[in-house]
Every structure is written in C-alpha cells, then in structure tokens.
Amino acid sequence: MDLDKVIRKVPDFPKPGIMFYDVTSIFTNPRAFQHVVDKMEEIYKDDQIDGIVSIESRGFLLGAPFALKRAIPLVLARKKGKLPGKTVKQNYTLEYGEATLEIQISDITPNKNWLIIDDLIATGGTLEAVARMIEKQGSKVAGIFSIIGLPFLNYMDKIARFNPVTLVDYQGE
Ligand code: AMP
C-alpha cells in the first residue's frame, strides 16, 4: 500500500504557500484506512500502552479503531471550551497566534503509559502541548503516532524524547 498515492495534496490551503496534506482521502478508502490501523498495531505490538490520547479532530478517527482493537481507554484532547467538568489546559503556539487544548482531568490516570495520536506532525507544537498535559497529571507518554511527518519543520527539536513515529514523510518545496 503506497499511502503517498492515497493522500490528497492541496496546494495553497489554508493560505498561499502551504501544501495541505489531506488525510480524509485515507478515511474514504477502506483499504488504506485498514492499512494504517494494521501498521499501528504492528508498530506498537510489544509496547506497554495503557491508553490513547487522540487530538481533535482527525486524530480521533485514528485513535478510535486502535483503542478498540487493543481494548484500552480512548481519551480526547479537544479545543478550548468543548469539554465539560474539570480539565487540564495547555496553550501552544501556532504559525499565527495561539491555541489551547484541554483534556478532562479524571480521564488521565497517573502513572500510565499513553500513546498520543494525530494525523500530521508539522512543527510538533500541538503534540508537545498534549504531552505536557499528560505529564502535568503525573502520567507518562509512551509514544507519538502520526500518519504524516514534515521533518523539515524541525518537530524533532520539540518532541524527539516522545519517540514520534510517522508512516509517510514529506520534504518542503
Ligand atoms: P503542528 O502543531 O505545527 O505540528 O501542527 C499540527 C496540526 O496542524 C495537526 O493537527 C495537523 O492536522 C495540522 N497541520 C499543520 N500543517 C498541516 C499541513 N501542511 N497539512 C495538513 N494539516 C496540517
């Protein structure tokens, strides 16, 4: 399965100069979607993972089948203001401006090993924010999984210690 052929590339979205790698073309292709989930199972088969933290919104779609297969909890990291009850919050820097993600505190049990899942790693800021929330709650990051990596944006500077794994990497133009 050549995922590169399946991933839709949209130039100049959401603004000029950005190549947008659209993984929704994997979700509409059951063979490709199955391939990604099979890969995740294979990569982490020997790892102790107690739960998944997936990131809104495309991360949810990858975290769900994997968590069910492994029969482990699936926790959602959501954009500010979406989750009820007590949450842990983390601000992070986007290309322009700031954003905040939140996780429900009661979901992150201390001293567990969490795999963080998103669709794409660009600067790594989003994943680093989620890793920080997990650590703030006294728990551990077992790894980071993403379909796509953009290593030219130097995400390793931020998240190397969390062992990020990607299936397809793209270089800048
Ligand atoms: P970052 O925090 O810089 O690693 O950005 C990662 C988040 O932004 C992920 O949730 C991606 O879905 C989204 N993202 C950033 N750049 C792109 C891109 N070129 N194509 C598709 N999604 C992107």
Tab-separated table of N, CA, C and O and ligand atoms in Angstrom, residues 19-21 58 118-126 150, ligand 1:
chain	number	residue	atom	x	y	z
A	19	MET	N	1.330	23.632	1.544
A	19	MET	CA	0.816	22.399	0.937
A	19	MET	C	0.060	21.652	2.023
A	19	MET	O	0.646	21.266	3.037
A	20	PHE	N	-1.234	21.472	1.814
A	20	PHE	CA	-2.063	20.807	2.817
A	20	PHE	C	-2.149	19.320	2.483
A	20	PHE	O	-2.559	18.948	1.382
A	21	TYR	N	-1.746	18.476	3.426
A	21	TYR	CA	-1.809	17.020	3.247
A	21	TYR	C	-3.099	16.529	3.895
A	21	TYR	O	-3.227	16.535	5.122
A	58	ARG	N	-8.974	14.954	13.422
A	58	ARG	CA	-8.611	13.781	12.621
A	58	ARG	C	-7.915	12.717	13.457
A	58	ARG	O	-8.000	11.527	13.147
A	118	ASP	N	-2.209	11.764	16.333
A	118	ASP	CA	-2.757	12.831	15.483
A	118	ASP	C	-2.522	12.438	14.025
A	118	ASP	O	-1.889	11.418	13.748
A	119	ASP	N	-3.017	13.240	13.092
A	119	ASP	CA	-2.874	12.868	11.678
A	119	ASP	C	-1.536	13.291	11.088
A	119	ASP	O	-0.965	12.578	10.260
A	120	LEU	N	-1.023	14.445	11.537
A	120	LEU	CA	0.163	15.020	10.878
A	120	LEU	C	0.988	15.796	11.897
A	120	LEU	O	0.430	16.483	12.750
A	121	ILE	N	2.309	15.662	11.804
A	121	ILE	CA	3.198	16.457	12.663
A	121	ILE	C	3.875	17.512	11.792
A	121	ILE	O	4.600	17.175	10.849
A	122	ALA	N	3.600	18.772	12.097
A	122	ALA	CA	4.249	19.870	11.362
A	122	ALA	C	5.373	20.419	12.257
A	122	ALA	O	6.472	19.885	12.255
A	123	THR	N	5.094	21.414	13.082
A	123	THR	CA	6.144	21.929	13.985
A	123	THR	C	6.257	21.093	15.260
A	123	THR	O	7.216	21.248	16.010
A	124	GLY	N	5.257	20.262	15.534
A	124	GLY	CA	5.261	19.458	16.761
A	124	GLY	C	4.651	20.171	17.960
A	124	GLY	O	4.549	19.594	19.039
A	125	GLY	N	4.233	21.424	17.776
A	125	GLY	CA	3.701	22.205	18.904
A	125	GLY	C	2.440	21.611	19.497
A	125	GLY	O	2.259	21.602	20.727
A	126	THR	N	1.551	21.105	18.648
A	126	THR	CA	0.290	20.538	19.127
A	126	THR	C	0.558	19.290	19.973
A	126	THR	O	0.035	19.136	21.082
A	150	LEU	N	6.342	16.151	8.736
A	150	LEU	CA	7.014	17.181	7.927
A	150	LEU	C	8.324	17.537	8.645
A	150	LEU	O	8.415	18.561	9.325
B	1	AMP	P1	1.901	21.454	14.481
B	1	AMP	O1	1.416	21.786	15.861
B	1	AMP	O2	2.638	22.580	13.841
B	1	AMP	O3	2.703	20.165	14.477
B	1	AMP	O4	0.612	21.238	13.579
B	1	AMP	C1	-0.032	20.029	13.558
B	1	AMP	C2	-1.520	20.159	13.386
B	1	AMP	O5	-1.871	21.077	12.358
B	1	AMP	C3	-2.103	18.812	13.014
B	1	AMP	O6	-3.261	18.608	13.812
B	1	AMP	C4	-2.422	18.926	11.546
B	1	AMP	O7	-3.696	18.365	11.305
B	1	AMP	C5	-2.392	20.415	11.200
B	1	AMP	N1	-1.496	20.744	10.070
B	1	AMP	C6	-0.383	21.526	10.128
B	1	AMP	N2	0.195	21.663	8.934
B	1	AMP	C7	-0.526	20.908	8.072
B	1	AMP	C8	-0.412	20.592	6.660
B	1	AMP	N3	0.567	21.091	5.894
B	1	AMP	N4	-1.344	19.767	6.114
B	1	AMP	C9	-2.340	19.258	6.883
B	1	AMP	N5	-2.510	19.510	8.204
B	1	AMP	C10	-1.622	20.324	8.797
